[in-house]
Structure formats: structure tokens, C-alpha cells
Amino acid sequence: MRMIGILISATLSLIGLTSAINHEYPGNSFASVNTAVSQSQRRLQQDPRLIAYVGNWQTCPTTAQTDQYTHLVISFAVTYTWNSAKNVCNTNCDIVSPVLICNNQNDQALVNQWRSQGKKVLLSFGGAGMGGSWAGDVNDCWDYCYGKENHVVSQLDSIVRAQNFDGVDIDYEYFYESAEAQNFLSSITTGLKNTLPVGSIITHAPMEPDSKIGTAYYNILKANAAILDFLMPQYYNGLTRPALDGFASLGLGSERAIDHYDNLVTDMFSGDQSKVVFGFCIDDCNSSSGSGGGSSNSNADKDQASNVVNEIEDTYGCNHGGAFFWVADDDQNGEWSSAVSNALECDPQPTKSPSNIGIPKCVTDDSTIAPTSAPSKGKG
């Protein structure tokens, strides 16, 4: 009788596990339980995020790529028609809709498929094509959106509901010194919180010089920290050089990445490291222009990015915010994301004080890495 009881208990446990997985992953049968568990291992174990930006004019990511991703960010929702000389801005700040997903097509079935696998699919509003603050950029479409905050929020809400997105990312890489620009950034953040469906994700992806403590953009983000589900600073614009210097060392960069990151954790988010997602660029940030001018030398290959992730975990433990990267199209065969995904599989361990971190624990064996360069993110 005791053996029978054990068998019944084990059977009921297995049925319960199967039911839970089928609830999270509609369409999975009992025969595919192992596959579902394997593909969703990070999400179920609550390892840090791995977020991929998807250029909607680029090839759709393959399953080999998306298996590693926890979030996909569709880039971009914009208010212009592309032009090689200068984008043609809509003076009413009307957002082009529906927003294309990838391969220059609106593929709602693909969005639904990703969401059915437990992934979050966000819409990114902005990008470099809306206007950039670096020398030589001529685009200025953000200017036509100032004062039209309610119109922007209403449009984004309609798009999120119509295309079944899980939230909105604000990708603002433009000037923010004026009162109208600051009001715009603050108002659309609070407006989205009050308007989007309950549970929607709200985030920003500022360039790291713009999210440096003391800037007006930093102050806006800090004032709205409770609204932000997480923040995605771009560590590939030249202020820091984590791909070459590592997370905790100073070399080619003007600042250590760890100092910038820790200000966000401790000052902006009151010690909640899970709210800061470290941003990488795979192969699109090697130009001679960018925020602050000059060459940013900021591409990060899979080994460099994995080393930075390891250093973050050495310092903050497993409960950090994870990583994001630009762009899925450069994650060839999922090789970059597979390596970084493995680095993000974190075992709990004691953390060190950021002030005590000196030489990185994990460094690449390749001593011949050539310098890389600046942000072309969002040139779509």
C-alpha cells in the first residue's frame, strides 16, 4: 500500500507539472513537456533577463536565436518617413501604424508565437532616426512631438492593444536640455503608466552619457523610478568601454562601467540591482561618430560580453537586471546570445562591494582585440 501511495503521489505531481507548463505555453502537449521546460529554463528559474532588440527592417530572428531571449523589443515606432539625406518628419507627431515587426512586415502571428513561449514583446518608440544628439546628425523629429504628449501616449496605447505588445520602451537619444524636452520625457512616462493595460512594462534605454548622475535626463528617470520596470542604459557610446576595459577597470573609457552602473543601482533605484539591465552592442557601434564625438570602440563580442556579465555577478550576485543587446540581426545562429545566456545562468554567491573591485576576475585571452567605435543604433 505504501508503494501504491508513492506511485499515485508521483503521478499526480507529474500531471500537475504538465498542467502548469501547458498553462504557461499553450499548444504544448504532454509529449513536448521536456522541450517546453528546456526552452523556458531561464524564465522559470528566474535568471536575469536577456533582452534582444529586433530591427523591424531586418531579417526576423530564428528559433535558434529567440530560444535564448526572455524579451524582444521591436524597433522602432517612429513619426517619420525614411530619407537618406534627412528623415521626413510628420509635423503632427503621428506614429506610423501598424508598426512593422521584422523583415519590413507586420507579422502578428510571430508576436503571438513569441508571447505564447513566455517571452515579453515590447514596442520601442524612438531610435536614432528620430534625432540624435551627436555631431553631424540632422534628424529632428522629436521637436515636432513636444507639447503633444497626450497624442503620443494615446497612439502608443492603441498600438500596444492592437498589436498585443507587453509594454513600451522609450529610446530617446536626442537633446534634453530644454524645458519642453524634459516635460515631454517625464509626461509620456507617467502618461504610459496611467494609460497602458495593467501590467504593461515601461522602460527607457538612454545612452550612458545621458544617464550619468547629475544630467537632466538622469533626474527625470530618478523622479520616475517607481514607474520604470527596469532601465536599459546603452554601455556602447564611448563614455565607458566595458568590452575592452571590463566592467570594473578604467582604460580606454572616461569612466568605469561599474561606477556608472552602481549610481543607477544605489541612487536611482535605492539598491535594487534587478532594475538595471546592462546594454551591449554586437557589431553596429564601430563608427567614427557618436555621443560626445570621436570613436566609441564599443562593439562587444560574445566573450567580452560574457566576461562583463561574470564581473557583474561577482559584484552583485544573481539578482542583477541581466543584459540587453543591439541587435538580433547580428546574433548570427544565436552564437552570441548562447554564450551570454550561459554566463547569465547564475549560482547564488556572496557579493563584493563595488568599491573593492579592481582588476576584472574574468578577462579575455585575446590580447589582440582591435578597438571598436560609436552608436549607429536605430538607423532604420
GROMACS .gro file of C-alpha atoms in nm:
model
  380
    1MET     CA    1   0.000   0.000   0.000
    2ARG     CA    2   0.281   0.241   0.080
    3MET     CA    3   0.437   0.179  -0.265
    4ILE     CA    4   0.099   0.236  -0.434
    5GLY     CA    5   0.061   0.562  -0.244
    6ILE     CA    6   0.404   0.676  -0.359
    7LEU     CA    7   0.321   0.593  -0.721
    8ILE     CA    8  -0.010   0.781  -0.703
    9SER     CA    9   0.163   1.083  -0.548
   10ALA     CA   10   0.435   1.084  -0.814
   11THR     CA   11   0.177   1.055  -1.092
   12LEU     CA   12  -0.027   1.345  -0.957
   13SER     CA   13   0.290   1.557  -0.929
   14LEU     CA   14   0.379   1.487  -1.292
   15ILE     CA   15   0.026   1.573  -1.404
   16GLY     CA   16   0.046   1.896  -1.207
   17LEU     CA   17   0.378   1.987  -1.369
   18THR     CA   18   0.237   1.912  -1.716
   19SER     CA   19  -0.071   2.123  -1.646
   20ALA     CA   20   0.138   2.416  -1.526
   21ILE     CA   21   0.360   2.405  -1.834
   22ASN     CA   22   0.063   2.380  -2.071
   23HIS     CA   23  -0.090   2.682  -1.895
   24GLU     CA   24   0.229   2.885  -1.949
   25TYR     CA   25   0.288   2.751  -2.301
   26PRO     CA   26  -0.046   2.699  -2.482
   27GLY     CA   27  -0.032   2.432  -2.750
   28ASN     CA   28   0.228   2.212  -2.582
   29SER     CA   29   0.122   1.853  -2.542
   30PHE     CA   30   0.243   1.607  -2.279
   31ALA     CA   31   0.489   1.472  -2.536
   32SER     CA   32   0.655   1.814  -2.564
   33VAL     CA   33   0.689   1.886  -2.191
   34ASN     CA   34   1.066   1.833  -2.192
   35THR     CA   35   1.108   2.073  -2.483
   36ALA     CA   36   0.897   2.337  -2.310
   37VAL     CA   37   1.097   2.305  -1.990
   38SER     CA   38   1.427   2.328  -2.179
   39GLN     CA   39   1.327   2.636  -2.378
   40SER     CA   40   1.191   2.819  -2.076
   41GLN     CA   41   1.453   2.715  -1.822
   42ARG     CA   42   1.585   3.066  -1.758
   43ARG     CA   43   1.240   3.220  -1.720
   44LEU     CA   44   1.116   2.952  -1.482
   45GLN     CA   45   1.435   2.970  -1.277
   46GLN     CA   46   1.416   3.350  -1.280
   47ASP     CA   47   1.769   3.401  -1.407
   48PRO     CA   48   1.845   3.759  -1.519
   49ARG     CA   49   1.689   3.889  -1.839
   50LEU     CA   50   1.841   3.859  -2.185
   51ILE     CA   51   1.669   4.122  -2.399
   52ALA     CA   52   1.711   4.148  -2.777
   53TYR     CA   53   1.630   4.448  -2.990
   54VAL     CA   54   1.478   4.347  -3.324
   55GLY     CA   55   1.522   4.592  -3.613
   56ASN     CA   56   1.190   4.584  -3.793
   57TRP     CA   57   1.358   4.638  -4.132
   58GLN     CA   58   1.591   4.343  -4.070
   59THR     CA   59   1.551   3.967  -4.103
   60CYS     CA   60   1.325   3.802  -3.847
   61PRO     CA   61   1.522   3.617  -3.577
   62THR     CA   62   1.528   3.238  -3.596
   63THR     CA   63   1.424   2.997  -3.326
   64ALA     CA   64   1.792   2.927  -3.258
   65GLN     CA   65   1.821   3.292  -3.160
   66THR     CA   66   1.493   3.350  -2.979
   67ASP     CA   67   1.533   3.039  -2.764
   68GLN     CA   68   1.784   3.242  -2.563
   69TYR     CA   69   1.578   3.560  -2.533
   70THR     CA   70   1.349   3.650  -2.245
   71HIS     CA   71   1.228   3.972  -2.411
   72LEU     CA   72   1.219   4.104  -2.767
   73VAL     CA   73   1.200   4.479  -2.833
   74ILE     CA   74   1.051   4.572  -3.171
   75SER     CA   75   1.243   4.871  -3.307
   76PHE     CA   76   1.111   5.120  -3.388
   77ALA     CA   77   0.781   5.301  -3.374
   78VAL     CA   78   0.856   5.634  -3.544
   79THR     CA   79   0.694   5.953  -3.674
   80TYR     CA   80   0.888   5.988  -3.999
   81THR     CA   81   0.932   5.856  -4.348
   82TRP     CA   82   1.291   5.746  -4.404
   83ASN     CA   83   1.507   5.953  -4.634
   84SER     CA   84   1.879   5.908  -4.687
   85ALA     CA   85   1.951   6.280  -4.659
   86LYS     CA   86   1.716   6.360  -4.371
   87ASN     CA   87   1.411   6.177  -4.245
   88VAL     CA   88   1.081   6.343  -4.333
   89CYS     CA   89   0.911   6.417  -4.000
   90ASN     CA   90   0.537   6.412  -3.950
   91THR     CA   91   0.470   6.756  -3.806
   92ASN     CA   92   0.171   6.628  -3.606
   93CYS     CA   93   0.387   6.358  -3.441
   94ASP     CA   94   0.168   6.086  -3.591
   95ILE     CA   95   0.325   5.744  -3.533
   96VAL     CA   96   0.339   5.513  -3.836
   97SER     CA   97   0.094   5.231  -3.767
   98PRO     CA   98   0.071   4.937  -3.765
   99VAL     CA   99   0.431   4.900  -3.653
  100LEU     CA  100   0.629   4.652  -3.860
  101ILE     CA  101   0.775   4.359  -3.665
  102CYS     CA  102   1.064   4.235  -3.879
  103ASN     CA  103   1.155   4.183  -4.243
  104ASN     CA  104   0.958   4.503  -4.316
  105GLN     CA  105   0.633   4.322  -4.241
  106ASN     CA  106   0.367   4.328  -3.972
  107ASP     CA  107   0.377   3.967  -3.856
  108GLN     CA  108   0.124   3.941  -3.574
  109ALA     CA  109   0.143   3.562  -3.573
  110LEU     CA  110   0.512   3.584  -3.487
  111VAL     CA  111   0.445   3.822  -3.197
  112ASN     CA  112   0.177   3.586  -3.070
  113GLN     CA  113   0.412   3.288  -3.104
  114TRP     CA  114   0.686   3.458  -2.901
  115ARG     CA  115   0.439   3.555  -2.631
  116SER     CA  116   0.297   3.202  -2.619
  117GLN     CA  117   0.651   3.084  -2.538
  118GLY     CA  118   0.656   3.305  -2.230
  119LYS     CA  119   0.861   3.585  -2.384
  120LYS     CA  120   0.774   3.951  -2.342
  121VAL     CA  121   0.746   4.153  -2.662
  122LEU     CA  122   0.791   4.528  -2.621
  123LEU     CA  123   0.750   4.818  -2.861
  124SER     CA  124   1.035   5.069  -2.877
  125PHE     CA  125   0.941   5.426  -2.963
  126GLY     CA  126   1.223   5.642  -3.095
  127GLY     CA  127   1.569   5.541  -3.209
  128ALA     CA  128   1.841   5.740  -3.381
  129GLY     CA  129   1.622   5.816  -3.682
  130MET     CA  130   1.402   6.038  -3.466
  131GLY     CA  131   1.706   6.256  -3.392
  132GLY     CA  132   2.044   6.215  -3.226
  133SER     CA  133   2.249   6.447  -3.008
  134TRP     CA  134   2.585   6.356  -3.161
  135ALA     CA  135   2.775   6.581  -3.402
  136GLY     CA  136   2.664   6.552  -3.764
  137ASP     CA  137   2.314   6.417  -3.705
  138VAL     CA  138   2.049   6.620  -3.889
  139ASN     CA  139   1.729   6.445  -3.783
  140ASP     CA  140   1.495   6.639  -3.554
  141CYS     CA  141   1.158   6.461  -3.548
  142TRP     CA  142   1.139   6.474  -3.167
  143ASP     CA  143   1.097   6.851  -3.196
  144TYR     CA  144   0.752   6.804  -3.351
  145CYS     CA  145   0.638   6.582  -3.060
  146TYR     CA  146   0.700   6.833  -2.781
  147GLY     CA  147   0.370   6.961  -2.648
  148LYS     CA  148   0.186   6.662  -2.798
  149GLU     CA  149   0.244   6.424  -2.506
  150ASN     CA  150  -0.120   6.314  -2.478
  151HIS     CA  151  -0.130   6.242  -2.851
  152VAL     CA  152   0.185   6.029  -2.824
  153VAL     CA  153   0.059   5.834  -2.524
  154SER     CA  154  -0.280   5.773  -2.687
  155GLN     CA  155  -0.120   5.642  -3.005
  156LEU     CA  156   0.121   5.412  -2.824
  157ASP     CA  157  -0.162   5.275  -2.612
  158SER     CA  158  -0.368   5.199  -2.924
  159ILE     CA  159  -0.073   5.026  -3.091
  160VAL     CA  160   0.008   4.819  -2.782
  161ARG     CA  161  -0.351   4.699  -2.757
  162ALA     CA  162  -0.394   4.636  -3.131
  163GLN     CA  163  -0.065   4.451  -3.179
  164ASN     CA  164  -0.059   4.272  -2.846
  165PHE     CA  165   0.265   4.418  -2.711
  166ASP     CA  166   0.367   4.377  -2.347
  167GLY     CA  167   0.478   4.736  -2.298
  168VAL     CA  168   0.678   5.028  -2.430
  169ASP     CA  169   1.046   5.121  -2.436
  170ILE     CA  170   1.140   5.487  -2.484
  171ASP     CA  171   1.457   5.510  -2.692
  172TYR     CA  172   1.542   5.879  -2.673
  173GLU     CA  173   1.890   5.978  -2.794
  174TYR     CA  174   1.824   6.346  -2.857
  175PHE     CA  175   1.880   6.674  -2.675
  176TYR     CA  176   1.709   6.712  -2.337
  177GLU     CA  177   1.831   7.046  -2.204
  178SER     CA  178   1.513   7.243  -2.285
  179ALA     CA  179   1.213   7.255  -2.052
  180GLU     CA  180   0.984   7.124  -2.328
  181ALA     CA  181   1.205   6.821  -2.389
  182GLN     CA  182   1.220   6.742  -2.019
  183ASN     CA  183   0.844   6.780  -1.985
  184PHE     CA  184   0.797   6.550  -2.283
  185LEU     CA  185   1.013   6.272  -2.135
  186SER     CA  186   0.851   6.293  -1.795
  187SER     CA  187   0.493   6.327  -1.922
  188ILE     CA  188   0.499   6.035  -2.164
  189THR     CA  189   0.649   5.812  -1.894
  190THR     CA  190   0.376   5.891  -1.642
  191GLY     CA  191   0.114   5.900  -1.916
  192LEU     CA  192   0.200   5.550  -2.032
  193LYS     CA  193   0.185   5.422  -1.675
  194ASN     CA  194  -0.166   5.564  -1.637
  195THR     CA  195  -0.291   5.455  -1.980
  196LEU     CA  196  -0.141   5.124  -2.092
  197PRO     CA  197  -0.309   4.795  -1.994
  198VAL     CA  198  -0.247   4.692  -1.634
  199GLY     CA  199   0.080   4.504  -1.601
  200SER     CA  200   0.241   4.664  -1.906
  201ILE     CA  201   0.618   4.712  -1.895
  202ILE     CA  202   0.761   5.065  -1.913
  203THR     CA  203   1.130   5.124  -1.967
  204HIS     CA  204   1.381   5.367  -2.115
  205ALA     CA  205   1.707   5.291  -2.299
  206PRO     CA  206   1.923   5.602  -2.255
  207MET     CA  207   2.276   5.640  -2.382
  208GLU     CA  208   2.518   5.611  -2.093
  209PRO     CA  209   2.635   5.975  -2.103
  210ASP     CA  210   2.269   6.085  -2.080
  211SER     CA  211   2.201   5.858  -1.783
  212LYS     CA  212   2.504   5.979  -1.593
  213ILE     CA  213   2.423   6.108  -1.245
  214GLY     CA  214   2.362   6.483  -1.249
  215THR     CA  215   2.218   6.514  -1.601
  216ALA     CA  216   1.862   6.636  -1.655
  217TYR     CA  217   1.768   6.301  -1.812
  218TYR     CA  218   1.904   6.117  -1.508
  219ASN     CA  219   1.694   6.337  -1.281
  220ILE     CA  220   1.381   6.265  -1.486
  221LEU     CA  221   1.444   5.892  -1.470
  222LYS     CA  222   1.512   5.904  -1.096
  223ALA     CA  223   1.190   6.101  -1.035
  224ASN     CA  224   1.001   5.827  -1.222
  225ALA     CA  225   1.199   5.530  -1.090
  226ALA     CA  226   0.892   5.375  -0.928
  227ILE     CA  227   0.718   5.373  -1.268
  228LEU     CA  228   1.003   5.204  -1.454
  229ASP     CA  229   1.001   4.825  -1.452
  230PHE     CA  230   1.370   4.839  -1.539
  231LEU     CA  231   1.621   5.066  -1.715
  232MET     CA  232   1.839   4.973  -2.014
  233PRO     CA  233   2.143   5.201  -2.029
  234GLN     CA  234   2.343   5.167  -2.351
  235TYR     CA  235   2.702   5.096  -2.249
  236TYR     CA  236   2.829   5.145  -2.603
  237ASN     CA  237   2.850   5.518  -2.665
  238GLY     CA  238   3.207   5.593  -2.558
  239LEU     CA  239   3.178   5.719  -2.201
  240THR     CA  240   3.257   5.369  -2.079
  241ARG     CA  241   3.436   5.095  -2.274
  242PRO     CA  242   3.337   4.773  -2.095
  243ALA     CA  243   3.406   4.550  -2.394
  244LEU     CA  244   3.772   4.649  -2.383
  245ASP     CA  245   3.822   4.769  -2.024
  246GLY     CA  246   3.595   4.521  -1.848
  247PHE     CA  247   3.320   4.612  -1.606
  248ALA     CA  248   3.539   4.733  -1.321
  249SER     CA  249   3.856   4.872  -1.479
  250LEU     CA  250   3.947   5.203  -1.638
  251GLY     CA  251   4.141   5.210  -1.963
  252LEU     CA  252   4.004   5.348  -2.288
  253GLY     CA  253   3.684   5.475  -2.131
  254SER     CA  254   3.637   5.803  -1.942
  255GLU     CA  255   3.458   5.617  -1.662
  256ARG     CA  256   3.448   5.267  -1.524
  257ALA     CA  257   3.124   5.098  -1.621
  258ILE     CA  258   3.084   4.980  -1.263
  259ASP     CA  259   3.071   5.337  -1.129
  260HIS     CA  260   2.801   5.442  -1.373
  261TYR     CA  261   2.605   5.120  -1.314
  262ASP     CA  262   2.632   5.143  -0.935
  263ASN     CA  263   2.497   5.500  -0.933
  264LEU     CA  264   2.188   5.371  -1.109
  265VAL     CA  265   2.153   5.082  -0.866
  266THR     CA  266   2.216   5.270  -0.543
  267ASP     CA  267   2.094   5.623  -0.614
  268MET     CA  268   1.822   5.587  -0.877
  269PHE     CA  269   1.676   5.254  -0.766
  270SER     CA  270   1.765   5.259  -0.395
  271GLY     CA  271   1.980   4.946  -0.411
  272ASP     CA  272   1.759   4.736  -0.638
  273GLN     CA  273   2.010   4.596  -0.887
  274SER     CA  274   1.739   4.393  -1.061
  275LYS     CA  275   1.619   4.714  -1.226
  276VAL     CA  276   1.937   4.785  -1.425
  277VAL     CA  277   1.984   4.589  -1.750
  278PHE     CA  278   2.335   4.620  -1.896
  279GLY     CA  279   2.340   4.716  -2.264
  280PHE     CA  280   2.574   4.571  -2.528
  281CYS     CA  281   2.618   4.629  -2.900
  282ILE     CA  282   2.734   4.331  -3.104
  283ASP     CA  283   2.851   4.474  -3.435
  284ASP     CA  284   2.692   4.811  -3.514
  285CYS     CA  285   2.883   5.051  -3.287
  286ASN     CA  286   3.217   5.094  -3.454
  287SER     CA  287   3.164   5.419  -3.647
  288SER     CA  288   3.357   5.741  -3.607
  289SER     CA  289   3.063   5.942  -3.479
  290GLY     CA  290   2.852   5.918  -3.169
  291SER     CA  291   2.753   6.085  -2.849
  292GLY     CA  292   3.039   6.302  -2.736
  293GLY     CA  293   3.209   6.272  -3.075
  294GLY     CA  294   3.505   6.057  -3.166
  295SER     CA  295   3.516   5.680  -3.183
  296SER     CA  296   3.335   5.479  -2.918
  297ASN     CA  297   3.514   5.144  -2.973
  298SER     CA  298   3.212   4.974  -2.827
  299ASN     CA  299   3.130   4.652  -3.009
  300ALA     CA  300   3.129   4.354  -2.773
  301ASP     CA  301   3.185   4.001  -2.898
  302LYS     CA  302   3.040   3.704  -2.712
  303ASP     CA  303   3.348   3.651  -2.495
  304GLN     CA  304   3.381   4.016  -2.400
  305ALA     CA  305   3.012   4.041  -2.313
  306SER     CA  306   3.022   3.717  -2.114
  307ASN     CA  307   3.320   3.844  -1.915
  308VAL     CA  308   3.132   4.164  -1.827
  309VAL     CA  309   2.831   3.960  -1.715
  310ASN     CA  310   3.057   3.744  -1.498
  311GLU     CA  311   3.204   4.055  -1.337
  312ILE     CA  312   2.858   4.196  -1.269
  313GLU     CA  313   2.762   3.870  -1.098
  314ASP     CA  314   3.087   3.871  -0.898
  315THR     CA  315   2.986   4.212  -0.766
  316TYR     CA  316   2.607   4.199  -0.738
  317GLY     CA  317   2.527   3.830  -0.725
  318CYS     CA  318   2.249   3.669  -0.926
  319ASN     CA  319   1.980   3.928  -0.867
  320HIS     CA  320   2.103   4.181  -1.121
  321GLY     CA  321   1.888   4.301  -1.408
  322GLY     CA  322   2.051   4.100  -1.684
  323ALA     CA  323   2.164   4.217  -2.026
  324PHE     CA  324   2.022   4.356  -2.346
  325PHE     CA  325   2.184   4.388  -2.685
  326TRP     CA  326   2.157   4.563  -3.017
  327VAL     CA  327   2.068   4.383  -3.241
  328ALA     CA  328   1.916   4.038  -3.307
  329ASP     CA  329   2.025   4.052  -3.672
  330ASP     CA  330   2.388   4.043  -3.556
  331ASP     CA  331   2.331   3.744  -3.328
  332GLN     CA  332   2.430   3.502  -3.602
  333ASN     CA  333   2.298   3.149  -3.542
  334GLY     CA  334   2.235   3.252  -3.181
  335GLU     CA  335   2.607   3.218  -3.101
  336TRP     CA  336   2.638   3.550  -2.916
  337SER     CA  337   2.318   3.504  -2.719
  338SER     CA  338   2.400   3.141  -2.634
  339ALA     CA  339   2.732   3.243  -2.480
  340VAL     CA  340   2.583   3.534  -2.285
  341SER     CA  341   2.286   3.320  -2.185
  342ASN     CA  342   2.526   3.069  -2.031
  343ALA     CA  343   2.702   3.350  -1.844
  344LEU     CA  344   2.365   3.464  -1.709
  345GLU     CA  345   2.294   3.120  -1.561
  346CYS     CA  346   2.397   3.235  -1.219
  347ASP     CA  347   2.460   3.040  -0.898
  348PRO     CA  348   2.396   3.241  -0.580
  349GLN     CA  349   2.718   3.350  -0.416
  350PRO     CA  350   2.845   3.622  -0.180
  351THR     CA  351   2.886   3.962  -0.343
  352LYS     CA  352   3.167   4.211  -0.316
  353SER     CA  353   3.146   4.583  -0.255
  354PRO     CA  354   3.175   4.773  -0.586
  355SER     CA  355   3.439   4.999  -0.428
  356ASN     CA  356   3.662   4.696  -0.369
  357ILE     CA  357   3.657   4.577  -0.729
  358GLY     CA  358   3.982   4.639  -0.912
  359ILE     CA  359   4.119   4.416  -1.185
  360PRO     CA  360   3.840   4.212  -1.352
  361LYS     CA  361   3.824   3.849  -1.247
  362CYS     CA  362   3.733   3.734  -1.595
  363VAL     CA  363   3.929   3.871  -1.889
  364THR     CA  364   3.951   3.759  -2.248
  365ASP     CA  365   4.252   3.555  -2.359
  366ASP     CA  366   4.264   3.752  -2.682
  367SER     CA  367   4.514   4.031  -2.623
  368THR     CA  368   4.492   4.150  -2.984
  369ILE     CA  369   4.135   4.280  -2.980
  370ALA     CA  370   4.118   4.582  -3.207
  371PRO     CA  371   3.949   4.896  -3.078
  372THR     CA  372   3.588   4.932  -3.188
  373SER     CA  373   3.368   5.264  -3.227
  374ALA     CA  374   3.022   5.465  -3.186
  375PRO     CA  375   2.642   5.434  -3.191
  376SER     CA  376   2.454   5.368  -3.509
  377LYS     CA  377   2.174   5.207  -3.309
  378GLY     CA  378   1.837   5.262  -3.466
  379LYS     CA  379   1.948   5.366  -3.815
  380GLY     CA  380   1.632   5.226  -3.958
   0.00000   0.00000   0.00000
